[in-house]
Amino acid sequence: MLLKELIPEHLFENTDFDYKAKLTDKEKETWKWAKSLVAFANEEGGTIYVGVNDDWTVFGLTKEEADKTRLLVIRENDRHVFPHARLSFSFIEVPDREDRFVLAVYIFKAESVVRYRDGDFNEIVYKRKDGASTEATPEEIISMGRGRKGFDLQLTGSFFKEEDFSQYLSLAKEYRKDHQAPEFNDLVSEEVVSDAGEITFGLSLFADSCTDSLTLVSCRLWRGLGKGEDEIIDKKSFKGPLGECFRFARSFIIRNTKTGVIKNQDGSRTNTHSYPELAIREVLVNAIAHRDYSITGTQIDIDIFADRIEVKSPGGWILSKKPSQYALDKIPSKRRNDSISACFELCGLMERSGTGFEKIANFYKAYPQTMPVLEDFGDFFCITLYDLLYEKTGFGERGFGETSESEVEQLVLRLCAESPKSRKELQEAVGIKSVSYFLRKVLQPMLEKGLIETVSPKKSPNQRYRKM
């Protein structure tokens, strides 16, 4: 009988497994099979079947042999596997061989990285690769650690020094109500630093020296309403301390959005930004604090369109119900990364009660047609904020409205601030077809106001303009 005939088909095809004729109990050779315990625990779990030949034919063990093997596995798990793998066993009777059994050893996925320990100073991490248990590289070990819940709570071996976190402490002074940096005892109380001063991995991502590629944030400003064939007007990326990632993204959004006037229901007018500061702050902190840092090769994407901002963060929705099943102001607080969230809380950018979305919802209740939208795409999560001024000014595909001159001026300034631009480049960016109108109504007034200046002599055919 073949092994696949003994095991239910769904188990055989959908779970990882290994098979052995027997498990040696010789002390210097047990690692040859015990490493499979470690590898399965470090992946999605798996099963070792004992009593199976190399050609997958099943011969089985006697009940005494199977029980002895079970005890051997328990002993090796206790002696050499740390933290201990969670195991269970079953004896599968071999139909065509009387009183013969295949011992099935089930290994469950561990909550932290498991090592095989051979002596006090020799620990090896194994993982499954191409159906075999192989030694993991340092990079793979880090990736496995990030894949576990609470990875950011793991201690790094580095110790807290104020001079290593100057940017983070500056951020705290800016956003905390008392405008004071958190003290050492505050860091210990929130468990981002141990009693001895050792920092967590979460806090290490706020260090001035952090250059981890998983902190990458990419921002883009699009000309129209969608990616499609629309041109990117402005594009910037940043990786580094998470506090600086927040500052970078916030600055990019503010620099590339408008200010204007909204007419209220009572007829009064209110000066406002396209996106309220509160909403920008909460959405960015949410994306950074709750992203899934175990997904390598990913980034936070921020796309600014004519009518909206989309903020995409790696990692799916972690609550039991779909986003659409919650009212925006009733979303319960659940943290993916406890230590990173605690760091944001300590610097005044997050609240343990999880009231961020509630604050956003309360603001947008006056503008229900622009209520933010939350979407789960499985491997990433998207929050969309709608431009409060878009419908009022009609900027974009709908042509220019009563505040068009101000909006065009702001866009020209943003473009000229990046690098000198030609008249043609600026005119195409703002969507005005008439050359004479653009020169007379846009460029000349801005030159006279001292907002921009020419780079070459006045009548140069290759003239470019830059922000003063």
JSON list of N, CA and C in Angstrom, two decimals, residues 288-351:
[
{"chain": "A", "resi": 288, "resn": "ILE", "atom": "N", "xyz": [0.82, 53.33, 8.57]},
{"chain": "A", "resi": 288, "resn": "ILE", "atom": "CA", "xyz": [2.17, 52.98, 9.03]},
{"chain": "A", "resi": 288, "resn": "ILE", "atom": "C", "xyz": [2.11, 52.02, 10.22]},
{"chain": "A", "resi": 289, "resn": "ALA", "atom": "N", "xyz": [1.22, 52.29, 11.16]},
{"chain": "A", "resi": 289, "resn": "ALA", "atom": "CA", "xyz": [1.16, 51.49, 12.39]},
{"chain": "A", "resi": 289, "resn": "ALA", "atom": "C", "xyz": [0.61, 50.09, 12.16]},
{"chain": "A", "resi": 290, "resn": "HIS", "atom": "N", "xyz": [-0.31, 49.95, 11.19]},
{"chain": "A", "resi": 290, "resn": "HIS", "atom": "CA", "xyz": [-1.00, 48.67, 11.02]},
{"chain": "A", "resi": 290, "resn": "HIS", "atom": "C", "xyz": [-0.60, 47.91, 9.76]},
{"chain": "A", "resi": 291, "resn": "ARG", "atom": "N", "xyz": [0.42, 48.37, 9.06]},
{"chain": "A", "resi": 291, "resn": "ARG", "atom": "CA", "xyz": [0.84, 47.62, 7.88]},
{"chain": "A", "resi": 291, "resn": "ARG", "atom": "C", "xyz": [1.45, 46.29, 8.30]},
{"chain": "A", "resi": 292, "resn": "ASP", "atom": "N", "xyz": [1.42, 45.33, 7.40]},
{"chain": "A", "resi": 292, "resn": "ASP", "atom": "CA", "xyz": [1.99, 44.01, 7.68]},
{"chain": "A", "resi": 292, "resn": "ASP", "atom": "C", "xyz": [3.46, 44.02, 7.26]},
{"chain": "A", "resi": 293, "resn": "TYR", "atom": "N", "xyz": [4.35, 44.12, 8.26]},
{"chain": "A", "resi": 293, "resn": "TYR", "atom": "CA", "xyz": [5.77, 44.22, 7.97]},
{"chain": "A", "resi": 293, "resn": "TYR", "atom": "C", "xyz": [6.41, 42.87, 7.63]},
{"chain": "A", "resi": 294, "resn": "SER", "atom": "N", "xyz": [5.61, 41.80, 7.62]},
{"chain": "A", "resi": 294, "resn": "SER", "atom": "CA", "xyz": [6.14, 40.49, 7.23]},
{"chain": "A", "resi": 294, "resn": "SER", "atom": "C", "xyz": [6.14, 40.31, 5.72]},
{"chain": "A", "resi": 295, "resn": "ILE", "atom": "N", "xyz": [5.43, 41.19, 4.99]},
{"chain": "A", "resi": 295, "resn": "ILE", "atom": "CA", "xyz": [5.34, 41.06, 3.53]},
{"chain": "A", "resi": 295, "resn": "ILE", "atom": "C", "xyz": [6.49, 41.84, 2.92]},
{"chain": "A", "resi": 296, "resn": "THR", "atom": "N", "xyz": [7.55, 41.14, 2.54]},
{"chain": "A", "resi": 296, "resn": "THR", "atom": "CA", "xyz": [8.73, 41.80, 2.01]},
{"chain": "A", "resi": 296, "resn": "THR", "atom": "C", "xyz": [8.47, 42.30, 0.59]},
{"chain": "A", "resi": 297, "resn": "GLY", "atom": "N", "xyz": [9.29, 43.28, 0.18]},
{"chain": "A", "resi": 297, "resn": "GLY", "atom": "CA", "xyz": [9.17, 43.81, -1.18]},
{"chain": "A", "resi": 297, "resn": "GLY", "atom": "C", "xyz": [7.94, 44.67, -1.39]},
{"chain": "A", "resi": 298, "resn": "THR", "atom": "N", "xyz": [7.34, 45.18, -0.32]},
{"chain": "A", "resi": 298, "resn": "THR", "atom": "CA", "xyz": [6.13, 46.00, -0.43]},
{"chain": "A", "resi": 298, "resn": "THR", "atom": "C", "xyz": [6.39, 47.40, 0.12]},
{"chain": "A", "resi": 299, "resn": "GLN", "atom": "N", "xyz": [5.42, 48.27, -0.06]},
{"chain": "A", "resi": 299, "resn": "GLN", "atom": "CA", "xyz": [5.54, 49.65, 0.39]},
{"chain": "A", "resi": 299, "resn": "GLN", "atom": "C", "xyz": [4.16, 50.22, 0.65]},
{"chain": "A", "resi": 300, "resn": "ILE", "atom": "N", "xyz": [4.11, 51.34, 1.34]},
{"chain": "A", "resi": 300, "resn": "ILE", "atom": "CA", "xyz": [2.88, 52.10, 1.46]},
{"chain": "A", "resi": 300, "resn": "ILE", "atom": "C", "xyz": [2.79, 53.00, 0.24]},
{"chain": "A", "resi": 301, "resn": "ASP", "atom": "N", "xyz": [1.68, 52.95, -0.48]},
{"chain": "A", "resi": 301, "resn": "ASP", "atom": "CA", "xyz": [1.48, 53.76, -1.68]},
{"chain": "A", "resi": 301, "resn": "ASP", "atom": "C", "xyz": [0.46, 54.86, -1.40]},
{"chain": "A", "resi": 302, "resn": "ILE", "atom": "N", "xyz": [0.82, 56.09, -1.75]},
{"chain": "A", "resi": 302, "resn": "ILE", "atom": "CA", "xyz": [-0.08, 57.23, -1.61]},
{"chain": "A", "resi": 302, "resn": "ILE", "atom": "C", "xyz": [-0.25, 57.86, -2.98]},
{"chain": "A", "resi": 303, "resn": "ASP", "atom": "N", "xyz": [-1.46, 57.81, -3.51]},
{"chain": "A", "resi": 303, "resn": "ASP", "atom": "CA", "xyz": [-1.76, 58.36, -4.83]},
{"chain": "A", "resi": 303, "resn": "ASP", "atom": "C", "xyz": [-2.75, 59.51, -4.70]},
{"chain": "A", "resi": 304, "resn": "ILE", "atom": "N", "xyz": [-2.36, 60.67, -5.20]},
{"chain": "A", "resi": 304, "resn": "ILE", "atom": "CA", "xyz": [-3.23, 61.85, -5.16]},
{"chain": "A", "resi": 304, "resn": "ILE", "atom": "C", "xyz": [-3.79, 62.07, -6.56]},
{"chain": "A", "resi": 305, "resn": "PHE", "atom": "N", "xyz": [-5.11, 61.99, -6.67]},
{"chain": "A", "resi": 305, "resn": "PHE", "atom": "CA", "xyz": [-5.80, 62.26, -7.94]},
{"chain": "A", "resi": 305, "resn": "PHE", "atom": "C", "xyz": [-6.53, 63.60, -7.84]},
{"chain": "A", "resi": 306, "resn": "ALA", "atom": "N", "xyz": [-7.17, 64.01, -8.91]},
{"chain": "A", "resi": 306, "resn": "ALA", "atom": "CA", "xyz": [-7.86, 65.30, -8.93]},
{"chain": "A", "resi": 306, "resn": "ALA", "atom": "C", "xyz": [-8.97, 65.37, -7.90]},
{"chain": "A", "resi": 307, "resn": "ASP", "atom": "N", "xyz": [-9.60, 64.23, -7.58]},
{"chain": "A", "resi": 307, "resn": "ASP", "atom": "CA", "xyz": [-10.76, 64.24, -6.69]},
{"chain": "A", "resi": 307, "resn": "ASP", "atom": "C", "xyz": [-10.58, 63.46, -5.40]},
{"chain": "A", "resi": 308, "resn": "ARG", "atom": "N", "xyz": [-9.41, 62.83, -5.19]},
{"chain": "A", "resi": 308, "resn": "ARG", "atom": "CA", "xyz": [-9.27, 61.95, -4.03]},
{"chain": "A", "resi": 308, "resn": "ARG", "atom": "C", "xyz": [-7.80, 61.60, -3.75]},
{"chain": "A", "resi": 309, "resn": "ILE", "atom": "N", "xyz": [-7.58, 61.05, -2.55]},
{"chain": "A", "resi": 309, "resn": "ILE", "atom": "CA", "xyz": [-6.30, 60.46, -2.18]},
{"chain": "A", "resi": 309, "resn": "ILE", "atom": "C", "xyz": [-6.55, 59.01, -1.81]},
{"chain": "A", "resi": 310, "resn": "GLU", "atom": "N", "xyz": [-5.74, 58.10, -2.34]},
{"chain": "A", "resi": 310, "resn": "GLU", "atom": "CA", "xyz": [-5.80, 56.70, -1.97]},
{"chain": "A", "resi": 310, "resn": "GLU", "atom": "C", "xyz": [-4.53, 56.33, -1.22]},
{"chain": "A", "resi": 311, "resn": "VAL", "atom": "N", "xyz": [-4.69, 55.78, 0.00]},
{"chain": "A", "resi": 311, "resn": "VAL", "atom": "CA", "xyz": [-3.55, 55.34, 0.81]},
{"chain": "A", "resi": 311, "resn": "VAL", "atom": "C", "xyz": [-3.65, 53.83, 0.95]},
{"chain": "A", "resi": 312, "resn": "LYS", "atom": "N", "xyz": [-2.69, 53.13, 0.36]},
{"chain": "A", "resi": 312, "resn": "LYS", "atom": "CA", "xyz": [-2.68, 51.66, 0.38]},
{"chain": "A", "resi": 312, "resn": "LYS", "atom": "C", "xyz": [-1.56, 51.18, 1.29]},
{"chain": "A", "resi": 313, "resn": "SER", "atom": "N", "xyz": [-1.91, 50.24, 2.19]},
{"chain": "A", "resi": 313, "resn": "SER", "atom": "CA", "xyz": [-0.96, 49.70, 3.15]},
{"chain": "A", "resi": 313, "resn": "SER", "atom": "C", "xyz": [-0.91, 48.19, 3.04]},
{"chain": "A", "resi": 314, "resn": "PRO", "atom": "N", "xyz": [0.27, 47.57, 2.97]},
{"chain": "A", "resi": 314, "resn": "PRO", "atom": "CA", "xyz": [0.38, 46.11, 2.87]},
{"chain": "A", "resi": 314, "resn": "PRO", "atom": "C", "xyz": [-0.28, 45.42, 4.06]},
{"chain": "A", "resi": 315, "resn": "GLY", "atom": "N", "xyz": [-1.00, 44.34, 3.80]},
{"chain": "A", "resi": 315, "resn": "GLY", "atom": "CA", "xyz": [-1.69, 43.60, 4.86]},
{"chain": "A", "resi": 315, "resn": "GLY", "atom": "C", "xyz": [-3.18, 43.82, 4.81]},
{"chain": "A", "resi": 316, "resn": "GLY", "atom": "N", "xyz": [-3.93, 42.74, 4.90]},
{"chain": "A", "resi": 316, "resn": "GLY", "atom": "CA", "xyz": [-5.38, 42.83, 4.81]},
{"chain": "A", "resi": 316, "resn": "GLY", "atom": "C", "xyz": [-6.04, 43.32, 6.09]},
{"chain": "A", "resi": 317, "resn": "TRP", "atom": "N", "xyz": [-7.33, 43.49, 6.02]},
{"chain": "A", "resi": 317, "resn": "TRP", "atom": "CA", "xyz": [-8.19, 43.92, 7.13]},
{"chain": "A", "resi": 317, "resn": "TRP", "atom": "C", "xyz": [-8.13, 42.86, 8.23]},
{"chain": "A", "resi": 318, "resn": "ILE", "atom": "N", "xyz": [-7.93, 43.24, 9.48]},
{"chain": "A", "resi": 318, "resn": "ILE", "atom": "CA", "xyz": [-7.72, 42.26, 10.55]},
{"chain": "A", "resi": 318, "resn": "ILE", "atom": "C", "xyz": [-8.94, 42.07, 11.47]},
{"chain": "A", "resi": 319, "resn": "LEU", "atom": "N", "xyz": [-10.02, 42.78, 11.20]},
{"chain": "A", "resi": 319, "resn": "LEU", "atom": "CA", "xyz": [-11.22, 42.58, 12.00]},
{"chain": "A", "resi": 319, "resn": "LEU", "atom": "C", "xyz": [-12.08, 41.48, 11.38]},
{"chain": "A", "resi": 320, "resn": "SER", "atom": "N", "xyz": [-13.01, 40.92, 12.17]},
{"chain": "A", "resi": 320, "resn": "SER", "atom": "CA", "xyz": [-13.80, 39.77, 11.74]},
{"chain": "A", "resi": 320, "resn": "SER", "atom": "C", "xyz": [-14.79, 40.10, 10.63]},
{"chain": "A", "resi": 321, "resn": "LYS", "atom": "N", "xyz": [-15.35, 41.30, 10.65]},
{"chain": "A", "resi": 321, "resn": "LYS", "atom": "CA", "xyz": [-16.32, 41.70, 9.62]},
{"chain": "A", "resi": 321, "resn": "LYS", "atom": "C", "xyz": [-15.63, 42.52, 8.54]},
{"chain": "A", "resi": 322, "resn": "LYS", "atom": "N", "xyz": [-16.25, 42.59, 7.37]},
{"chain": "A", "resi": 322, "resn": "LYS", "atom": "CA", "xyz": [-15.71, 43.39, 6.28]},
{"chain": "A", "resi": 322, "resn": "LYS", "atom": "C", "xyz": [-15.81, 44.87, 6.62]},
{"chain": "A", "resi": 323, "resn": "PRO", "atom": "N", "xyz": [-14.93, 45.71, 6.05]},
{"chain": "A", "resi": 323, "resn": "PRO", "atom": "CA", "xyz": [-14.99, 47.15, 6.33]},
{"chain": "A", "resi": 323, "resn": "PRO", "atom": "C", "xyz": [-16.37, 47.75, 6.08]},
{"chain": "A", "resi": 324, "resn": "SER", "atom": "N", "xyz": [-17.05, 47.29, 5.03]},
{"chain": "A", "resi": 324, "resn": "SER", "atom": "CA", "xyz": [-18.35, 47.85, 4.67]},
{"chain": "A", "resi": 324, "resn": "SER", "atom": "C", "xyz": [-19.43, 47.54, 5.71]},
{"chain": "A", "resi": 325, "resn": "GLN", "atom": "N", "xyz": [-19.15, 46.60, 6.61]},
{"chain": "A", "resi": 325, "resn": "GLN", "atom": "CA", "xyz": [-20.13, 46.21, 7.63]},
{"chain": "A", "resi": 325, "resn": "GLN", "atom": "C", "xyz": [-20.02, 47.07, 8.89]},
{"chain": "A", "resi": 326, "resn": "TYR", "atom": "N", "xyz": [-19.06, 47.98, 8.91]},
{"chain": "A", "resi": 326, "resn": "TYR", "atom": "CA", "xyz": [-18.90, 48.87, 10.05]},
{"chain": "A", "resi": 326, "resn": "TYR", "atom": "C", "xyz": [-19.22, 50.31, 9.63]},
{"chain": "A", "resi": 327, "resn": "ALA", "atom": "N", "xyz": [-19.86, 51.04, 10.52]},
{"chain": "A", "resi": 327, "resn": "ALA", "atom": "CA", "xyz": [-19.94, 52.49, 10.34]},
{"chain": "A", "resi": 327, "resn": "ALA", "atom": "C", "xyz": [-18.56, 53.05, 10.66]},
{"chain": "A", "resi": 328, "resn": "LEU", "atom": "N", "xyz": [-18.17, 54.11, 9.98]},
{"chain": "A", "resi": 328, "resn": "LEU", "atom": "CA", "xyz": [-16.81, 54.64, 10.15]},
{"chain": "A", "resi": 328, "resn": "LEU", "atom": "C", "xyz": [-16.51, 55.01, 11.60]},
{"chain": "A", "resi": 329, "resn": "ASP", "atom": "N", "xyz": [-17.53, 55.48, 12.31]},
{"chain": "A", "resi": 329, "resn": "ASP", "atom": "CA", "xyz": [-17.30, 55.89, 13.70]},
{"chain": "A", "resi": 329, "resn": "ASP", "atom": "C", "xyz": [-17.51, 54.75, 14.70]},
{"chain": "A", "resi": 330, "resn": "LYS", "atom": "N", "xyz": [-17.74, 53.53, 14.20]},
{"chain": "A", "resi": 330, "resn": "LYS", "atom": "CA", "xyz": [-17.97, 52.38, 15.08]},
{"chain": "A", "resi": 330, "resn": "LYS", "atom": "C", "xyz": [-16.94, 51.27, 14.87]},
{"chain": "A", "resi": 331, "resn": "ILE", "atom": "N", "xyz": [-15.84, 51.58, 14.23]},
{"chain": "A", "resi": 331, "resn": "ILE", "atom": "CA", "xyz": [-14.82, 50.56, 13.98]},
{"chain": "A", "resi": 331, "resn": "ILE", "atom": "C", "xyz": [-14.05, 50.29, 15.26]},
{"chain": "A", "resi": 332, "resn": "PRO", "atom": "N", "xyz": [-14.05, 49.04, 15.77]},
{"chain": "A", "resi": 332, "resn": "PRO", "atom": "CA", "xyz": [-13.36, 48.73, 17.02]},
{"chain": "A", "resi": 332, "resn": "PRO", "atom": "C", "xyz": [-11.84, 48.80, 16.85]},
{"chain": "A", "resi": 333, "resn": "SER", "atom": "N", "xyz": [-11.16, 49.03, 17.95]},
{"chain": "A", "resi": 333, "resn": "SER", "atom": "CA", "xyz": [-9.70, 49.14, 17.92]},
{"chain": "A", "resi": 333, "resn": "SER", "atom": "C", "xyz": [-9.06, 47.76, 17.99]},
{"chain": "A", "resi": 334, "resn": "LYS", "atom": "N", "xyz": [-8.22, 47.46, 17.02]},
{"chain": "A", "resi": 334, "resn": "LYS", "atom": "CA", "xyz": [-7.46, 46.21, 17.02]},
{"chain": "A", "resi": 334, "resn": "LYS", "atom": "C", "xyz": [-6.12, 46.48, 16.36]},
{"chain": "A", "resi": 335, "resn": "ARG", "atom": "N", "xyz": [-5.04, 46.18, 17.06]},
{"chain": "A", "resi": 335, "resn": "ARG", "atom": "CA", "xyz": [-3.72, 46.53, 16.57]},
{"chain": "A", "resi": 335, "resn": "ARG", "atom": "C", "xyz": [-3.00, 45.33, 15.97]},
{"chain": "A", "resi": 336, "resn": "ARG", "atom": "N", "xyz": [-2.41, 45.53, 14.80]},
{"chain": "A", "resi": 336, "resn": "ARG", "atom": "CA", "xyz": [-1.59, 44.48, 14.20]},
{"chain": "A", "resi": 336, "resn": "ARG", "atom": "C", "xyz": [-0.21, 44.46, 14.84]},
{"chain": "A", "resi": 337, "resn": "ASN", "atom": "N", "xyz": [0.33, 45.66, 15.11]},
{"chain": "A", "resi": 337, "resn": "ASN", "atom": "CA", "xyz": [1.69, 45.79, 15.65]},
{"chain": "A", "resi": 337, "resn": "ASN", "atom": "C", "xyz": [1.64, 46.56, 16.96]},
{"chain": "A", "resi": 338, "resn": "ASP", "atom": "N", "xyz": [1.68, 45.85, 18.08]},
{"chain": "A", "resi": 338, "resn": "ASP", "atom": "CA", "xyz": [1.50, 46.48, 19.39]},
{"chain": "A", "resi": 338, "resn": "ASP", "atom": "C", "xyz": [2.59, 47.49, 19.72]},
{"chain": "A", "resi": 339, "resn": "SER", "atom": "N", "xyz": [3.86, 47.12, 19.45]},
{"chain": "A", "resi": 339, "resn": "SER", "atom": "CA", "xyz": [4.95, 48.00, 19.83]},
{"chain": "A", "resi": 339, "resn": "SER", "atom": "C", "xyz": [4.99, 49.26, 18.97]},
{"chain": "A", "resi": 340, "resn": "ILE", "atom": "N", "xyz": [4.80, 49.12, 17.67]},
{"chain": "A", "resi": 340, "resn": "ILE", "atom": "CA", "xyz": [4.80, 50.29, 16.78]},
{"chain": "A", "resi": 340, "resn": "ILE", "atom": "C", "xyz": [3.64, 51.21, 17.13]},
{"chain": "A", "resi": 341, "resn": "SER", "atom": "N", "xyz": [2.48, 50.63, 17.41]},
{"chain": "A", "resi": 341, "resn": "SER", "atom": "CA", "xyz": [1.32, 51.45, 17.80]},
{"chain": "A", "resi": 341, "resn": "SER", "atom": "C", "xyz": [1.60, 52.18, 19.10]},
{"chain": "A", "resi": 342, "resn": "ALA", "atom": "N", "xyz": [2.25, 51.49, 20.05]},
{"chain": "A", "resi": 342, "resn": "ALA", "atom": "CA", "xyz": [2.57, 52.13, 21.33]},
{"chain": "A", "resi": 342, "resn": "ALA", "atom": "C", "xyz": [3.53, 53.30, 21.14]},
{"chain": "A", "resi": 343, "resn": "CYS", "atom": "N", "xyz": [4.46, 53.16, 20.19]},
{"chain": "A", "resi": 343, "resn": "CYS", "atom": "CA", "xyz": [5.39, 54.26, 19.91]},
{"chain": "A", "resi": 343, "resn": "CYS", "atom": "C", "xyz": [4.65, 55.48, 19.38]},
{"chain": "A", "resi": 344, "resn": "PHE", "atom": "N", "xyz": [3.68, 55.26, 18.49]},
{"chain": "A", "resi": 344, "resn": "PHE", "atom": "CA", "xyz": [2.88, 56.37, 17.98]},
{"chain": "A", "resi": 344, "resn": "PHE", "atom": "C", "xyz": [2.02, 56.98, 19.09]},
{"chain": "A", "resi": 345, "resn": "GLU", "atom": "N", "xyz": [1.53, 56.14, 19.99]},
{"chain": "A", "resi": 345, "resn": "GLU", "atom": "CA", "xyz": [0.73, 56.65, 21.10]},
{"chain": "A", "resi": 345, "resn": "GLU", "atom": "C", "xyz": [1.59, 57.53, 22.01]},
{"chain": "A", "resi": 346, "resn": "LEU", "atom": "N", "xyz": [2.82, 57.09, 22.28]},
{"chain": "A", "resi": 346, "resn": "LEU", "atom": "CA", "xyz": [3.70, 57.84, 23.16]},
{"chain": "A", "resi": 346, "resn": "LEU", "atom": "C", "xyz": [4.08, 59.21, 22.59]},
{"chain": "A", "resi": 347, "resn": "CYS", "atom": "N", "xyz": [4.06, 59.33, 21.26]},
{"chain": "A", "resi": 347, "resn": "CYS", "atom": "CA", "xyz": [4.41, 60.64, 20.70]},
{"chain": "A", "resi": 347, "resn": "CYS", "atom": "C", "xyz": [3.18, 61.45, 20.33]},
{"chain": "A", "resi": 348, "resn": "GLY", "atom": "N", "xyz": [2.00, 61.02, 20.79]},
{"chain": "A", "resi": 348, "resn": "GLY", "atom": "CA", "xyz": [0.80, 61.83, 20.65]},
{"chain": "A", "resi": 348, "resn": "GLY", "atom": "C", "xyz": [0.07, 61.71, 19.33]},
{"chain": "A", "resi": 349, "resn": "LEU", "atom": "N", "xyz": [0.42, 60.72, 18.51]},
{"chain": "A", "resi": 349, "resn": "LEU", "atom": "CA", "xyz": [-0.20, 60.58, 17.19]},
{"chain": "A", "resi": 349, "resn": "LEU", "atom": "C", "xyz": [-1.23, 59.46, 17.13]},
{"chain": "A", "resi": 350, "resn": "MET", "atom": "N", "xyz": [-1.47, 58.80, 18.24]},
{"chain": "A", "resi": 350, "resn": "MET", "atom": "CA", "xyz": [-2.41, 57.68, 18.25]},
{"chain": "A", "resi": 350, "resn": "MET", "atom": "C", "xyz": [-3.00, 57.56, 19.64]},
{"chain": "A", "resi": 351, "resn": "GLU", "atom": "N", "xyz": [-4.21, 57.02, 19.73]},
{"chain": "A", "resi": 351, "resn": "GLU", "atom": "CA", "xyz": [-4.85, 56.83, 21.02]},
{"chain": "A", "resi": 351, "resn": "GLU", "atom": "C", "xyz": [-5.20, 55.36, 21.20]}
]
